[in-house]
mmCIF file of C-alpha atoms in Angstrom:
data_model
loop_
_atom_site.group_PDB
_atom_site.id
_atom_site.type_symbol
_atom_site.label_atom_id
_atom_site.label_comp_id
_atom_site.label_asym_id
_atom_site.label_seq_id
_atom_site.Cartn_x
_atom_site.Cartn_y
_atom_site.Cartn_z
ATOM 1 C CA UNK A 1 0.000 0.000 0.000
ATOM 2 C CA UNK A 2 2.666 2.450 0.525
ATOM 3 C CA UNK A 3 3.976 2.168 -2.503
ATOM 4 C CA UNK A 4 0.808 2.944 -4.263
ATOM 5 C CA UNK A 5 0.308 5.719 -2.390
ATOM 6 C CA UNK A 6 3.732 7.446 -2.933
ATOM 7 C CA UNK A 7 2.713 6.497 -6.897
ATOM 8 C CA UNK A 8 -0.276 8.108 -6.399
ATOM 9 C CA UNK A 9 1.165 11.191 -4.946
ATOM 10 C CA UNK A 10 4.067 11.517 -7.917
ATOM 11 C CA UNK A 11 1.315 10.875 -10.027
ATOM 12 C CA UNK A 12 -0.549 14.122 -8.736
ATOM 13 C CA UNK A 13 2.355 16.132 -8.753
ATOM 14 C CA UNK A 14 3.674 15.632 -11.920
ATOM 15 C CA UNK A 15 0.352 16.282 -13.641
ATOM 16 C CA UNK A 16 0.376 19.154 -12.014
ATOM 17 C CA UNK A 17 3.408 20.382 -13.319
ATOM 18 C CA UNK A 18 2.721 19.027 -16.862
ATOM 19 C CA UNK A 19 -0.324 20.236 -17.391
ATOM 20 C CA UNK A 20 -0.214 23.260 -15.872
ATOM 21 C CA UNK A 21 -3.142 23.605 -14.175
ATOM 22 C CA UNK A 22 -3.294 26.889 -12.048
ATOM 23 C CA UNK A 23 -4.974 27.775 -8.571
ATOM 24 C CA UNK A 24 -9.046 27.042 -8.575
ATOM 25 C CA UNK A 25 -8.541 25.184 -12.062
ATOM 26 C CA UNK A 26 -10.487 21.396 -11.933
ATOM 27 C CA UNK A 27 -9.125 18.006 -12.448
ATOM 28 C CA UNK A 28 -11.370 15.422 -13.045
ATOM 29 C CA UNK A 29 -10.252 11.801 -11.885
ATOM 30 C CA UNK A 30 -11.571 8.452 -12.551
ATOM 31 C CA UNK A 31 -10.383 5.838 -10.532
ATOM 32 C CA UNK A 32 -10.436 1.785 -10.999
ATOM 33 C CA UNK A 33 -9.469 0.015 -7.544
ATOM 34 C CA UNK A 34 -9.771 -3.294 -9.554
ATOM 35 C CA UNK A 35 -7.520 -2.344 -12.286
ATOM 36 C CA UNK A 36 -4.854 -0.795 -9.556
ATOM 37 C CA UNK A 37 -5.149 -4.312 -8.216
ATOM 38 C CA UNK A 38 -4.642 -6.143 -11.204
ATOM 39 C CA UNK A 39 -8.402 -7.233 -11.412
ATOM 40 C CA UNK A 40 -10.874 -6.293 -14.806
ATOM 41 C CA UNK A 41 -12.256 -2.994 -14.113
ATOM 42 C CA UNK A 42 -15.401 -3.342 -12.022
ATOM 43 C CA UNK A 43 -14.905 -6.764 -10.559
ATOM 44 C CA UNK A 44 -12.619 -5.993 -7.619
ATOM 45 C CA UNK A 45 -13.446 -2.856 -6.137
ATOM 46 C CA UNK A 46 -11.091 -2.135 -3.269
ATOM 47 C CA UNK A 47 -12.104 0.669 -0.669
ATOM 48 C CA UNK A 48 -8.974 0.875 1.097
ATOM 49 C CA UNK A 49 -6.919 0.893 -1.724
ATOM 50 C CA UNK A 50 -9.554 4.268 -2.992
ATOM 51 C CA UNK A 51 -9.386 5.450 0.113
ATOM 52 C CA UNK A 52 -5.322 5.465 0.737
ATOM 53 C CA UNK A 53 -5.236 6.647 -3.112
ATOM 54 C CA UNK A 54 -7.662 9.419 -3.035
ATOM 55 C CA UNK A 55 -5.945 10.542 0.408
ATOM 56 C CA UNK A 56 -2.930 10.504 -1.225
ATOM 57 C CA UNK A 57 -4.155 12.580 -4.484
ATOM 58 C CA UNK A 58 -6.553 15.034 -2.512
ATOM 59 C CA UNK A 59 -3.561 16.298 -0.414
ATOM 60 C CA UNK A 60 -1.545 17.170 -3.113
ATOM 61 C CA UNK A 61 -4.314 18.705 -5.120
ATOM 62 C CA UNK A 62 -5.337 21.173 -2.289
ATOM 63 C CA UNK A 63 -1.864 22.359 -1.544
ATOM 64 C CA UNK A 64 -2.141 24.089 -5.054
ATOM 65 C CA UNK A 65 -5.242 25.368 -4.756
ATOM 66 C CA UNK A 66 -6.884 22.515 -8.022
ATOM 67 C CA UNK A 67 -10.174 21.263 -7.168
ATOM 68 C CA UNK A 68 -10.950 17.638 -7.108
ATOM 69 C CA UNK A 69 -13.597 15.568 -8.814
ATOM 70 C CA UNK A 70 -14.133 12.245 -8.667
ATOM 71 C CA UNK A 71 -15.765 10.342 -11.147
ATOM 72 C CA UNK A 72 -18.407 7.722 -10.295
ATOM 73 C CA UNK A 73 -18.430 4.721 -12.321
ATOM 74 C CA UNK A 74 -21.229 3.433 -15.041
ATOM 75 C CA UNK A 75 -23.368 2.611 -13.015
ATOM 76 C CA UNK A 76 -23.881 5.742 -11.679
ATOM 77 C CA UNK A 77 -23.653 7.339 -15.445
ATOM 78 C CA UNK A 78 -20.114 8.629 -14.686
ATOM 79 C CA UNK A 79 -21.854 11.477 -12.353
ATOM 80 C CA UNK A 80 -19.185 13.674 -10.686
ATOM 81 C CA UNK A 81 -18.305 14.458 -6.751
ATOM 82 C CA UNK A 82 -17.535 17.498 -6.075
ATOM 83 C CA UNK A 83 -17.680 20.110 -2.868
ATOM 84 C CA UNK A 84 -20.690 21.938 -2.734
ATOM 85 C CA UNK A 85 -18.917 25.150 -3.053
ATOM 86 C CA UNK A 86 -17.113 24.343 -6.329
ATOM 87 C CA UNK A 87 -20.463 23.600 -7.764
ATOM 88 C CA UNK A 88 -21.958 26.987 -6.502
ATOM 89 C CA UNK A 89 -19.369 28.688 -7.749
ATOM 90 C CA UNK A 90 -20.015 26.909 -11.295
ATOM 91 C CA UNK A 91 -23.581 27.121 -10.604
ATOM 92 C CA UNK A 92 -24.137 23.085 -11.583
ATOM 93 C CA UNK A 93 -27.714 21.349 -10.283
ATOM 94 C CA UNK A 94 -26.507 19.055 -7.789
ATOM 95 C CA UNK A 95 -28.443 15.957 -8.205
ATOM 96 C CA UNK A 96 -29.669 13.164 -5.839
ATOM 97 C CA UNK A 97 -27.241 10.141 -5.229
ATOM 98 C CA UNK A 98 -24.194 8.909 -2.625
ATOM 99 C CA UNK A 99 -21.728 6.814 -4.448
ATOM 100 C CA UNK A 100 -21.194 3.419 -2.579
ATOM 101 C CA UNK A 101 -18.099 0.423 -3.852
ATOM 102 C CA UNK A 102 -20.543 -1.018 -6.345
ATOM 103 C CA UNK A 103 -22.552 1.532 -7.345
ATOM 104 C CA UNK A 104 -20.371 4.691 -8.462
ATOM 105 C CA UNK A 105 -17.160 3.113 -7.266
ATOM 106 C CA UNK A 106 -14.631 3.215 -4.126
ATOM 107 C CA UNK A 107 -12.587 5.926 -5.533
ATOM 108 C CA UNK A 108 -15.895 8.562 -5.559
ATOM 109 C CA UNK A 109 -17.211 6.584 -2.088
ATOM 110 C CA UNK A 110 -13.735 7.933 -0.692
ATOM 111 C CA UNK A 111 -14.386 11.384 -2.142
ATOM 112 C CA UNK A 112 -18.059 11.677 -0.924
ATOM 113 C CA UNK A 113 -16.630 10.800 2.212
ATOM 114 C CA UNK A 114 -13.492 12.730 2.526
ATOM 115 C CA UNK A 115 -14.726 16.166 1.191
ATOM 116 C CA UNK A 116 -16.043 18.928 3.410
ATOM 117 C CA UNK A 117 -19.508 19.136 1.938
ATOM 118 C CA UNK A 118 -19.899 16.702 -0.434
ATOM 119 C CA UNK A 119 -22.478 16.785 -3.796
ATOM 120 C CA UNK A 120 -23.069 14.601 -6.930
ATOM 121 C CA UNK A 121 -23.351 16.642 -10.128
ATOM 122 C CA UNK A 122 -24.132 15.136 -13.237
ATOM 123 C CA UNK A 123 -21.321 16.553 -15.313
ATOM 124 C CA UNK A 124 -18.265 19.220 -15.230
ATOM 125 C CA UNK A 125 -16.378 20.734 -17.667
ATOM 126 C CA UNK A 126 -12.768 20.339 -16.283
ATOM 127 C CA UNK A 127 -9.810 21.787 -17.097
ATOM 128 C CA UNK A 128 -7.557 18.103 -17.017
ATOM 129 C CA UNK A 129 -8.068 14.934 -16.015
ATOM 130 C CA UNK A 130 -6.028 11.631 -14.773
ATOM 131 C CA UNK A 131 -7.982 8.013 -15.732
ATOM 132 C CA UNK A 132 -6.908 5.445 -13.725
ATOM 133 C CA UNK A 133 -7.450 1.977 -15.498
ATOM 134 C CA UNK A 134 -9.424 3.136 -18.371
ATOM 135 C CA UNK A 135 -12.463 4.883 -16.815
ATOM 136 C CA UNK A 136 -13.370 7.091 -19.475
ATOM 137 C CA UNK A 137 -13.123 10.387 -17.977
ATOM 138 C CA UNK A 138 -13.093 12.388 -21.463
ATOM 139 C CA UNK A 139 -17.022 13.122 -21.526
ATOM 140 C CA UNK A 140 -15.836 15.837 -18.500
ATOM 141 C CA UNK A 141 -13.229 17.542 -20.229
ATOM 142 C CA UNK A 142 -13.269 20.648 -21.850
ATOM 143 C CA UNK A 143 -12.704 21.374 -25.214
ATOM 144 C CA UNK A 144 -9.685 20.446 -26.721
ATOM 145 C CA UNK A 145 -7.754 17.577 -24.732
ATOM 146 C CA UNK A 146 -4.230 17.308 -25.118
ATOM 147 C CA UNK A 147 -2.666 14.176 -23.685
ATOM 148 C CA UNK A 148 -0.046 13.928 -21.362
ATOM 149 C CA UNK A 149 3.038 11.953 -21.376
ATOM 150 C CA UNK A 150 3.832 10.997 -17.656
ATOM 151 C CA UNK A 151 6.452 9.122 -16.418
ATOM 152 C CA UNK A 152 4.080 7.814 -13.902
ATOM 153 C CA UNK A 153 2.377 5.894 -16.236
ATOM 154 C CA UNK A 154 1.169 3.050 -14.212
ATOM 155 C CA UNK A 155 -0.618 2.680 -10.439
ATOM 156 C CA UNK A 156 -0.326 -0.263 -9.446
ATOM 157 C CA UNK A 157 -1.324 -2.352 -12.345
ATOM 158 C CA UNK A 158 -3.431 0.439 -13.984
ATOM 159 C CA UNK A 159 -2.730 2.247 -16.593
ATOM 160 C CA UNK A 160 -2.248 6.030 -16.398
ATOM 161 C CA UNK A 161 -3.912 7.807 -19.305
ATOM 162 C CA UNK A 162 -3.747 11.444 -18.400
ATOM 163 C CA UNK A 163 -4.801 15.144 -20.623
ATOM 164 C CA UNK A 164 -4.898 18.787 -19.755
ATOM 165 C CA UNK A 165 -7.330 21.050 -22.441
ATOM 166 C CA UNK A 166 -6.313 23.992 -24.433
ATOM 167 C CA UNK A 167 -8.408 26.745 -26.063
ATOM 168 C CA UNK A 168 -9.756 25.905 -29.543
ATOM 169 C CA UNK A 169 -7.659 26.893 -32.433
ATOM 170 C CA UNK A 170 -9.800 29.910 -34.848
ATOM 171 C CA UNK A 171 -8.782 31.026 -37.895
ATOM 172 C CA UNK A 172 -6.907 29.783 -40.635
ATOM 173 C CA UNK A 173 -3.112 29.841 -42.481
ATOM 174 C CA UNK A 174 -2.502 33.359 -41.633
ATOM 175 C CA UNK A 175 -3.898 33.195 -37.752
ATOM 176 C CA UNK A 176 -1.054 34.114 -35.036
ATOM 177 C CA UNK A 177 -1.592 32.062 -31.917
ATOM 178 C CA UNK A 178 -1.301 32.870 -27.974
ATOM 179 C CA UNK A 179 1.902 30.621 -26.985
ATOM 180 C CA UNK A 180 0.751 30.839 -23.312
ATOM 181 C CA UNK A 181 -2.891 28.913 -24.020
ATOM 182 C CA UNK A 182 -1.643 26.313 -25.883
#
């Protein structure tokens, strides 16, 4: 376990750095326990594994200011945990559910659990995103995803698949670009 969770804590860090993310920017996460275990996503969920990852994750995200959400799993129609004041500030419906192991996932369990004031939101736009073991976290990403290249590219036995976003390209041949959004 403790090597997962100093994984999991590079992991955060250097998709910090790499994607640049800034102070009250969002990064989505989607998490497979099973996969991190070595199991097919979705048969193995493992809540202390979640739990010790997400702790691990959550602490570095706050130090720089990034806000957190966790994405639930199918069954819950990949809906999104977030704290209650990111999704006033966004001004997103909150709607009706509390993630549990089997239904939504361990990783968003140890979210709903961990986070101040806890609420399930349908979707987010965020501004980059880790998927841990191929949960399919692009549906939550804004408009245009650029993937990463980490050299954490494994947790465990999951795969790391990880993007940051970049504003849309306009105009055409003779267009001059903003190096600092790209």
């Amino acid at each position: 376990m403790e090597e997962i969770i100093k994984q999991a804590e590079n992991l955060a860090s250097e998709f910090i750095k790499e994607s640049k993310l800034k102070k009250g920017q969002i990064a989505v996460i989607g998490c497979s326990t099973s996969e991190i275990c070595g199991s097919k996503i979705g048969t193995n969920s493992q809540y202390n594994v979640a739990e010790a990852v997400f702790d691990a994750m959550y602490g570095v995200f706050k130090v720089h200011g990034i806000y957190l959400a966790a994405q639930c799993c199918e069954h819950l129609n990949r809906a999104i945990i977030i704290e209650r004041e990111l999704a006033e500030k966004l001004n997103i419906d909150e709607v009706n559910v509390i993630p549990q192991p089997k239904a939504g996932g361990s990783f968003a369990t140890a979210a709903y659990k961990h986070f101040k004031e806890p609420v399930a939101v349908e979707k987010i736009r965020a501004d980059g995103g880790i998927d841990i073991g191929g949960t399919l976290i692009g549906m939550h990403l804004k408009e245009v995803a650029v993937p990463l290249r980490l050299s954490v590219n494994k947790l465990g036995e999951a795969n790391i698949l990880a993007a940051r976003v970049r504003a849309k390209f306009v105009g055409g041949s003779r267009a001059v670009y903003n190096e600092s959004l790209m």
